[in-house]
């Protein structure tokens, strides 16, 4: 069964130069440099396998960042924002912001409110 070639990634000159500047900058995080290199190689017509071999990364990583570049092209994001990790979904928040502020206020209050703090904490954690 024939495999489909990855989508052709065309970069305009300003995007290409900004990505190249990120790669060349000494203080750029290495994750961002690697992602920028993936995009630059993809724009040169390299497929996922070639990119993976050149950069010594997994095929899935090469595919992920090419696809993520395509997904974010219509959004008004900077190059740097397009290369950032996406938001991670985590556990729901256990304490409301009001509860956190209340705990800080109680923790910073005089010791006579310690009993009140202990009771409030027990209520919050469900003891």
CSV table of N, CA and C in Angstrom, one decimal:
chain,number,residue,atom,x,y,z
A,1,UNK,N,0.8,-1.2,0.0
A,1,UNK,CA,0.0,0.0,0.0
A,1,UNK,C,0.9,1.2,0.0
A,2,UNK,N,0.6,2.1,-0.9
A,2,UNK,CA,1.4,3.4,-1.0
A,2,UNK,C,1.1,4.3,0.1
A,3,UNK,N,2.1,5.0,0.6
A,3,UNK,CA,2.0,6.0,1.7
A,3,UNK,C,1.8,7.3,1.1
A,4,UNK,N,1.0,8.1,1.7
A,4,UNK,CA,0.8,9.5,1.3
A,4,UNK,C,2.0,10.4,1.7
A,5,UNK,N,2.4,11.2,0.8
A,5,UNK,CA,3.5,12.1,1.1
A,5,UNK,C,2.9,13.2,2.1
A,6,UNK,N,3.8,13.7,3.0
A,6,UNK,CA,3.3,14.8,3.9
A,6,UNK,C,3.0,16.1,3.1
A,7,UNK,N,2.1,16.9,3.7
A,7,UNK,CA,1.7,18.1,3.0
A,7,UNK,C,3.0,19.0,2.8
A,8,UNK,N,3.0,19.7,1.7
A,8,UNK,CA,4.1,20.6,1.4
A,8,UNK,C,3.9,21.8,2.3
A,9,UNK,N,5.0,22.2,2.9
A,9,UNK,CA,5.0,23.3,3.9
A,9,UNK,C,5.7,24.4,3.2
A,10,UNK,N,5.0,25.5,2.9
A,10,UNK,CA,5.6,26.7,2.2
A,10,UNK,C,5.7,27.8,3.3
A,11,UNK,N,7.0,28.3,3.4
A,11,UNK,CA,7.2,29.4,4.4
A,11,UNK,C,7.5,30.6,3.6
A,12,UNK,N,6.9,31.7,4.0
A,12,UNK,CA,7.3,33.0,3.4
A,12,UNK,C,8.7,33.4,4.0
A,13,UNK,N,9.3,34.4,3.3
A,13,UNK,CA,10.7,34.7,3.7
A,13,UNK,C,10.8,35.3,5.1
A,14,UNK,N,9.8,36.0,5.6
A,14,UNK,CA,9.9,36.5,7.0
A,14,UNK,C,9.8,35.4,8.0
A,15,UNK,N,8.9,34.4,7.8
A,15,UNK,CA,8.8,33.3,8.7
A,15,UNK,C,10.1,32.5,8.7
A,16,UNK,N,10.6,32.3,7.5
A,16,UNK,CA,11.9,31.5,7.4
A,16,UNK,C,13.0,32.2,8.1
A,17,UNK,N,13.1,33.5,7.9
A,17,UNK,CA,14.2,34.2,8.6
A,17,UNK,C,14.0,34.3,10.1
A,18,UNK,N,12.8,34.4,10.6
A,18,UNK,CA,12.5,34.4,12.0
A,18,UNK,C,12.9,33.0,12.6
A,19,UNK,N,12.5,31.9,11.9
A,19,UNK,CA,12.8,30.6,12.4
A,19,UNK,C,14.4,30.4,12.4
A,20,UNK,N,15.0,30.9,11.4
A,20,UNK,CA,16.5,30.7,11.3
A,20,UNK,C,17.1,31.5,12.4
A,21,UNK,N,16.6,32.7,12.8
A,21,UNK,CA,17.1,33.5,13.9
A,21,UNK,C,17.0,32.8,15.2
A,22,UNK,N,15.8,32.1,15.4
A,22,UNK,CA,15.6,31.3,16.6
A,22,UNK,C,16.6,30.2,16.7
A,23,UNK,N,16.9,29.5,15.6
A,23,UNK,CA,17.9,28.4,15.6
A,23,UNK,C,19.3,29.0,15.9
A,24,UNK,N,19.6,30.1,15.4
A,24,UNK,CA,21.0,30.7,15.6
A,24,UNK,C,21.2,31.4,16.9
A,25,UNK,N,20.1,31.8,17.5
A,25,UNK,CA,20.2,32.5,18.8
A,25,UNK,C,20.8,31.6,19.9
A,26,UNK,N,21.7,32.1,20.7
A,26,UNK,CA,22.3,31.3,21.7
A,26,UNK,C,21.5,31.0,22.9
A,27,UNK,N,20.5,31.9,23.2
A,27,UNK,CA,19.7,31.8,24.4
A,27,UNK,C,18.3,31.2,24.1
A,28,UNK,N,18.1,30.6,22.9
A,28,UNK,CA,16.8,30.0,22.6
A,28,UNK,C,16.8,28.6,23.3
A,29,UNK,N,15.7,28.2,23.9
A,29,UNK,CA,15.5,26.9,24.5
A,29,UNK,C,15.7,25.8,23.4
A,30,UNK,N,16.4,24.8,23.8
A,30,UNK,CA,16.7,23.7,22.8
A,30,UNK,C,15.5,23.0,22.2
A,31,UNK,N,14.4,22.9,23.0
A,31,UNK,CA,13.2,22.4,22.4
A,31,UNK,C,12.7,23.2,21.3
A,32,UNK,N,12.7,24.6,21.4
A,32,UNK,CA,12.2,25.5,20.4
A,32,UNK,C,13.1,25.4,19.2
A,33,UNK,N,14.5,25.3,19.4
A,33,UNK,CA,15.4,25.2,18.3
A,33,UNK,C,15.1,23.9,17.5
A,34,UNK,N,14.9,22.8,18.2
A,34,UNK,CA,14.6,21.5,17.5
A,34,UNK,C,13.3,21.7,16.7
A,35,UNK,N,12.3,22.3,17.2
A,35,UNK,CA,11.0,22.4,16.5
A,35,UNK,C,11.2,23.4,15.3
A,36,UNK,N,11.9,24.4,15.5
A,36,UNK,CA,12.2,25.3,14.4
A,36,UNK,C,12.9,24.6,13.2
A,37,UNK,N,13.9,23.8,13.6
A,37,UNK,CA,14.6,23.0,12.6
A,37,UNK,C,13.7,22.0,11.9
A,38,UNK,N,12.8,21.4,12.6
A,38,UNK,CA,11.8,20.5,11.9
A,38,UNK,C,11.0,21.3,10.9
A,39,UNK,N,10.5,22.5,11.2
A,39,UNK,CA,9.7,23.3,10.3
A,39,UNK,C,10.6,23.7,9.1
A,40,UNK,N,11.8,24.1,9.4
A,40,UNK,CA,12.7,24.5,8.3
A,40,UNK,C,13.0,23.4,7.3
A,41,UNK,N,13.3,22.2,7.8
A,41,UNK,CA,13.5,21.0,7.0
A,41,UNK,C,12.3,20.7,6.2
A,42,UNK,N,11.1,20.7,6.8
A,42,UNK,CA,9.9,20.4,6.2
A,42,UNK,C,9.6,21.4,5.0
A,43,UNK,N,10.0,22.6,5.2
A,43,UNK,CA,9.8,23.6,4.1
A,43,UNK,C,10.8,23.4,3.0
A,44,UNK,N,11.9,22.7,3.2
A,44,UNK,CA,12.8,22.3,2.2
A,44,UNK,C,12.4,21.1,1.4
A,45,UNK,N,11.2,20.5,1.8
A,45,UNK,CA,10.7,19.4,1.0
A,45,UNK,C,11.0,18.1,1.6
A,46,UNK,N,11.6,18.0,2.8
A,46,UNK,CA,12.0,16.8,3.4
A,46,UNK,C,10.7,16.1,4.0
A,47,UNK,N,10.6,14.8,3.9
A,47,UNK,CA,9.5,14.1,4.5
A,47,UNK,C,9.8,13.8,6.0
A,48,UNK,N,8.8,13.2,6.7
A,48,UNK,CA,9.0,12.9,8.1
A,48,UNK,C,10.2,12.0,8.4
A,49,UNK,N,10.4,11.0,7.6
A,49,UNK,CA,11.5,10.1,7.9
A,49,UNK,C,12.8,10.8,7.7
A,50,UNK,N,13.0,11.6,6.7
A,50,UNK,CA,14.2,12.3,6.5
A,50,UNK,C,14.5,13.3,7.6
A,51,UNK,N,13.5,14.0,8.0
A,51,UNK,CA,13.6,14.9,9.1
A,51,UNK,C,14.1,14.2,10.4
A,52,UNK,N,13.4,13.0,10.7
A,52,UNK,CA,13.7,12.2,11.8
A,52,UNK,C,15.2,11.8,11.8
A,53,UNK,N,15.6,11.3,10.7
A,53,UNK,CA,17.0,10.8,10.6
A,53,UNK,C,18.0,12.0,10.7
A,54,UNK,N,17.8,13.1,10.1
A,54,UNK,CA,18.7,14.2,10.1
A,54,UNK,C,18.8,14.8,11.6
A,55,UNK,N,17.7,14.9,12.3
A,55,UNK,CA,17.7,15.5,13.6
A,55,UNK,C,17.8,14.5,14.7
A,56,UNK,N,17.8,13.2,14.4
A,56,UNK,CA,17.9,12.1,15.3
A,56,UNK,C,16.7,12.2,16.3
A,57,UNK,N,15.5,12.3,15.8
A,57,UNK,CA,14.3,12.3,16.6
A,57,UNK,C,13.4,11.2,16.1
A,58,UNK,N,12.3,11.0,16.7
A,58,UNK,CA,11.3,10.0,16.3
A,58,UNK,C,10.5,10.6,15.1
A,59,UNK,N,10.0,9.6,14.4
A,59,UNK,CA,9.1,10.0,13.2
A,59,UNK,C,7.9,10.7,13.7
A,60,UNK,N,7.3,10.3,14.9
A,60,UNK,CA,6.1,10.9,15.4
A,60,UNK,C,6.4,12.3,15.8
A,61,UNK,N,7.6,12.7,16.3
A,61,UNK,CA,7.9,14.0,16.6
A,61,UNK,C,7.9,14.9,15.4
A,62,UNK,N,8.5,14.4,14.3
A,62,UNK,CA,8.6,15.2,13.1
A,62,UNK,C,7.2,15.4,12.5
A,63,UNK,N,6.4,14.4,12.6
A,63,UNK,CA,5.0,14.5,12.1
A,63,UNK,C,4.2,15.4,13.0
A,64,UNK,N,4.3,15.3,14.3
A,64,UNK,CA,3.6,16.2,15.2
A,64,UNK,C,3.8,17.7,14.9
A,65,UNK,N,5.1,18.1,14.8
A,65,UNK,CA,5.4,19.5,14.7
A,65,UNK,C,5.0,20.0,13.3
A,66,UNK,N,5.1,19.2,12.2
A,66,UNK,CA,4.7,19.6,10.9
A,66,UNK,C,3.2,19.9,11.0
A,67,UNK,N,2.4,18.9,11.6
A,67,UNK,CA,1.0,19.0,11.6
A,67,UNK,C,0.6,20.2,12.5
A,68,UNK,N,1.3,20.4,13.6
A,68,UNK,CA,0.9,21.5,14.5
A,68,UNK,C,1.2,22.8,13.8
A,69,UNK,N,2.2,22.9,13.0
A,69,UNK,CA,2.4,24.1,12.2
A,69,UNK,C,1.3,24.4,11.3
A,70,UNK,N,0.8,23.4,10.6
A,70,UNK,CA,-0.4,23.5,9.7
A,70,UNK,C,-1.7,23.9,10.5
A,71,UNK,N,-1.8,23.3,11.7
A,71,UNK,CA,-3.0,23.6,12.5
A,71,UNK,C,-3.1,25.1,13.0
A,72,UNK,N,-1.9,25.7,13.2
A,72,UNK,CA,-1.8,27.0,13.8
A,72,UNK,C,-1.6,28.1,12.7
A,73,UNK,N,-1.6,27.7,11.5
A,73,UNK,CA,-1.3,28.7,10.5
A,73,UNK,C,-2.4,29.8,10.3
A,74,UNK,N,-3.6,29.5,10.6
A,74,UNK,CA,-4.7,30.4,10.4
A,74,UNK,C,-4.9,31.3,11.7
A,75,UNK,N,-4.3,30.9,12.8
A,75,UNK,CA,-4.4,31.7,14.0
A,75,UNK,C,-3.4,32.8,14.0
A,76,UNK,N,-3.8,33.9,14.7
A,76,UNK,CA,-2.9,35.0,14.7
A,76,UNK,C,-1.9,34.8,15.9
A,77,UNK,N,-0.9,34.0,15.7
A,77,UNK,CA,0.1,33.7,16.7
A,77,UNK,C,1.5,34.0,16.1
A,78,UNK,N,2.4,34.4,17.0
A,78,UNK,CA,3.8,34.6,16.6
A,78,UNK,C,4.4,33.3,16.3
A,79,UNK,N,5.6,33.3,15.7
A,79,UNK,CA,6.3,32.1,15.4
A,79,UNK,C,6.6,31.4,16.7
A,80,UNK,N,7.1,32.1,17.7
A,80,UNK,CA,7.4,31.6,19.0
A,80,UNK,C,6.2,30.9,19.6
A,81,UNK,N,5.1,31.5,19.5
A,81,UNK,CA,3.8,30.9,20.1
A,81,UNK,C,3.5,29.6,19.4
A,82,UNK,N,3.7,29.6,18.1
A,82,UNK,CA,3.4,28.4,17.3
A,82,UNK,C,4.3,27.2,17.7
A,83,UNK,N,5.4,27.5,18.2
A,83,UNK,CA,6.4,26.4,18.6
A,83,UNK,C,6.3,26.0,20.0
A,84,UNK,N,5.4,26.6,20.8
A,84,UNK,CA,5.2,26.3,22.2
A,84,UNK,C,4.4,25.0,22.4
A,85,UNK,N,4.6,24.4,23.5
A,85,UNK,CA,3.7,23.2,23.9
A,85,UNK,C,2.3,23.7,24.0
A,86,UNK,N,1.4,22.8,23.6
A,86,UNK,CA,0.0,23.1,23.8
A,86,UNK,C,-0.4,23.0,25.3
A,87,UNK,N,-1.5,23.6,25.7
A,87,UNK,CA,-2.0,23.5,27.0
A,87,UNK,C,-2.2,22.1,27.4
A,88,UNK,N,-1.9,21.7,28.6
A,88,UNK,CA,-2.1,20.4,29.1
A,88,UNK,C,-3.4,20.4,29.9
A,89,UNK,N,-4.1,19.3,29.7
A,89,UNK,CA,-5.4,19.2,30.5
A,89,UNK,C,-5.0,18.4,31.7
A,90,UNK,N,-5.4,18.9,32.9
A,90,UNK,CA,-5.1,18.3,34.1
A,90,UNK,C,-6.3,18.0,35.0
A,91,UNK,N,-6.0,17.7,36.2
A,91,UNK,CA,-7.1,17.4,37.2
A,91,UNK,C,-7.9,18.8,37.4
A,92,UNK,N,-9.1,18.7,37.8
A,92,UNK,CA,-9.9,19.9,38.1
A,92,UNK,C,-9.3,20.6,39.3
A,93,UNK,N,-9.5,21.8,39.4
A,93,UNK,CA,-9.1,22.6,40.5
A,93,UNK,C,-9.8,22.2,41.8
A,94,UNK,N,-9.1,22.0,42.9
A,94,UNK,CA,-9.7,21.5,44.1
A,94,UNK,C,-10.1,22.7,45.0
A,95,UNK,N,-9.3,23.8,44.9
A,95,UNK,CA,-9.6,24.9,45.8
A,95,UNK,C,-9.9,26.1,44.9
A,96,UNK,N,-11.0,26.8,45.3
A,96,UNK,CA,-11.3,28.1,44.5
A,96,UNK,C,-10.3,29.1,44.9
A,97,UNK,N,-10.2,30.2,44.1
A,97,UNK,CA,-9.2,31.2,44.4
A,97,UNK,C,-9.6,31.9,45.8
A,98,UNK,N,-10.9,32.0,46.1
A,98,UNK,CA,-11.3,32.6,47.4
A,98,UNK,C,-10.8,31.7,48.5
A,99,UNK,N,-10.9,30.4,48.4
A,99,UNK,CA,-10.4,29.5,49.4
A,99,UNK,C,-8.9,29.7,49.6
A,100,UNK,N,-8.2,29.8,48.6
A,100,UNK,CA,-6.7,29.9,48.6
A,100,UNK,C,-6.4,31.2,49.3
A,101,UNK,N,-7.0,32.3,49.0
A,101,UNK,CA,-6.8,33.6,49.6
A,101,UNK,C,-7.1,33.5,51.1
A,102,UNK,N,-8.2,32.9,51.4
A,102,UNK,CA,-8.6,32.7,52.8
A,102,UNK,C,-7.6,31.9,53.6
A,103,UNK,N,-7.1,30.9,53.0
A,103,UNK,CA,-6.0,30.1,53.7
A,103,UNK,C,-4.7,30.9,53.9
A,104,UNK,N,-4.4,31.7,52.9
A,104,UNK,CA,-3.2,32.6,53.1
A,104,UNK,C,-3.4,33.6,54.2
A,105,UNK,N,-4.6,34.2,54.2
A,105,UNK,CA,-4.9,35.2,55.2
A,105,UNK,C,-4.9,34.6,56.6
A,106,UNK,N,-5.4,33.4,56.8
A,106,UNK,CA,-5.4,32.7,58.1
A,106,UNK,C,-4.0,32.3,58.4
A,107,UNK,N,-3.2,31.8,57.5
A,107,UNK,CA,-1.9,31.4,57.8
A,107,UNK,C,-1.0,32.6,58.2
A,108,UNK,N,-1.3,33.7,57.8
A,108,UNK,CA,-0.5,34.9,58.1
A,108,UNK,C,-1.1,35.6,59.3
A,109,UNK,N,-2.2,35.1,59.9
A,109,UNK,CA,-2.8,35.8,61.0
A,109,UNK,C,-2.2,35.3,62.4
A,110,UNK,N,-2.5,36.0,63.5
A,110,UNK,CA,-2.0,35.7,64.8
A,110,UNK,C,-2.4,34.3,65.2
A,111,UNK,N,-1.6,33.7,66.1
A,111,UNK,CA,-1.9,32.3,66.5
A,111,UNK,C,-3.2,32.0,67.1
A,112,UNK,N,-3.9,33.0,67.6
A,112,UNK,CA,-5.3,32.7,68.2
A,112,UNK,C,-6.3,32.2,67.2
A,113,UNK,N,-5.9,32.3,65.9
A,113,UNK,CA,-6.8,31.9,64.8
A,113,UNK,C,-6.4,30.5,64.3
A,114,UNK,N,-5.4,29.9,65.0
A,114,UNK,CA,-5.0,28.5,64.5
A,114,UNK,C,-6.1,27.5,64.6
A,115,UNK,N,-6.9,27.5,65.6
A,115,UNK,CA,-8.0,26.6,65.7
A,115,UNK,C,-9.0,26.8,64.6
A,116,UNK,N,-9.3,28.0,64.3
A,116,UNK,CA,-10.1,28.3,63.1
A,116,UNK,C,-9.5,27.8,61.8
A,117,UNK,N,-8.2,28.0,61.7
A,117,UNK,CA,-7.5,27.5,60.5
A,117,UNK,C,-7.6,26.0,60.3
A,118,UNK,N,-7.4,25.3,61.5
A,118,UNK,CA,-7.5,23.9,61.5
A,118,UNK,C,-8.8,23.4,61.1
A,119,UNK,N,-9.9,24.0,61.6
A,119,UNK,CA,-11.2,23.6,61.3
A,119,UNK,C,-11.5,23.9,59.8
A,120,UNK,N,-11.1,25.0,59.3
A,120,UNK,CA,-11.4,25.4,57.9
A,120,UNK,C,-10.7,24.4,57.0
A,121,UNK,N,-9.4,24.1,57.3
A,121,UNK,CA,-8.7,23.1,56.5
A,121,UNK,C,-9.3,21.8,56.5
A,122,UNK,N,-9.8,21.3,57.6
A,122,UNK,CA,-10.5,20.0,57.7
A,122,UNK,C,-11.8,20.0,56.8
A,123,UNK,N,-12.5,21.1,56.8
A,123,UNK,CA,-13.7,21.2,56.0
A,123,UNK,C,-13.3,21.2,54.5
A,124,UNK,N,-12.3,21.9,54.1
A,124,UNK,CA,-11.9,21.9,52.7
A,124,UNK,C,-11.4,20.5,52.2
A,125,UNK,N,-10.6,19.8,53.1
A,125,UNK,CA,-10.2,18.5,52.6
A,125,UNK,C,-11.1,17.4,52.9
A,126,UNK,N,-12.2,17.7,53.6
A,126,UNK,CA,-13.3,16.8,53.8
A,126,UNK,C,-13.1,15.8,54.9
A,127,UNK,N,-12.4,16.2,55.9
A,127,UNK,CA,-12.1,15.3,57.1
A,127,UNK,C,-13.2,15.5,58.1
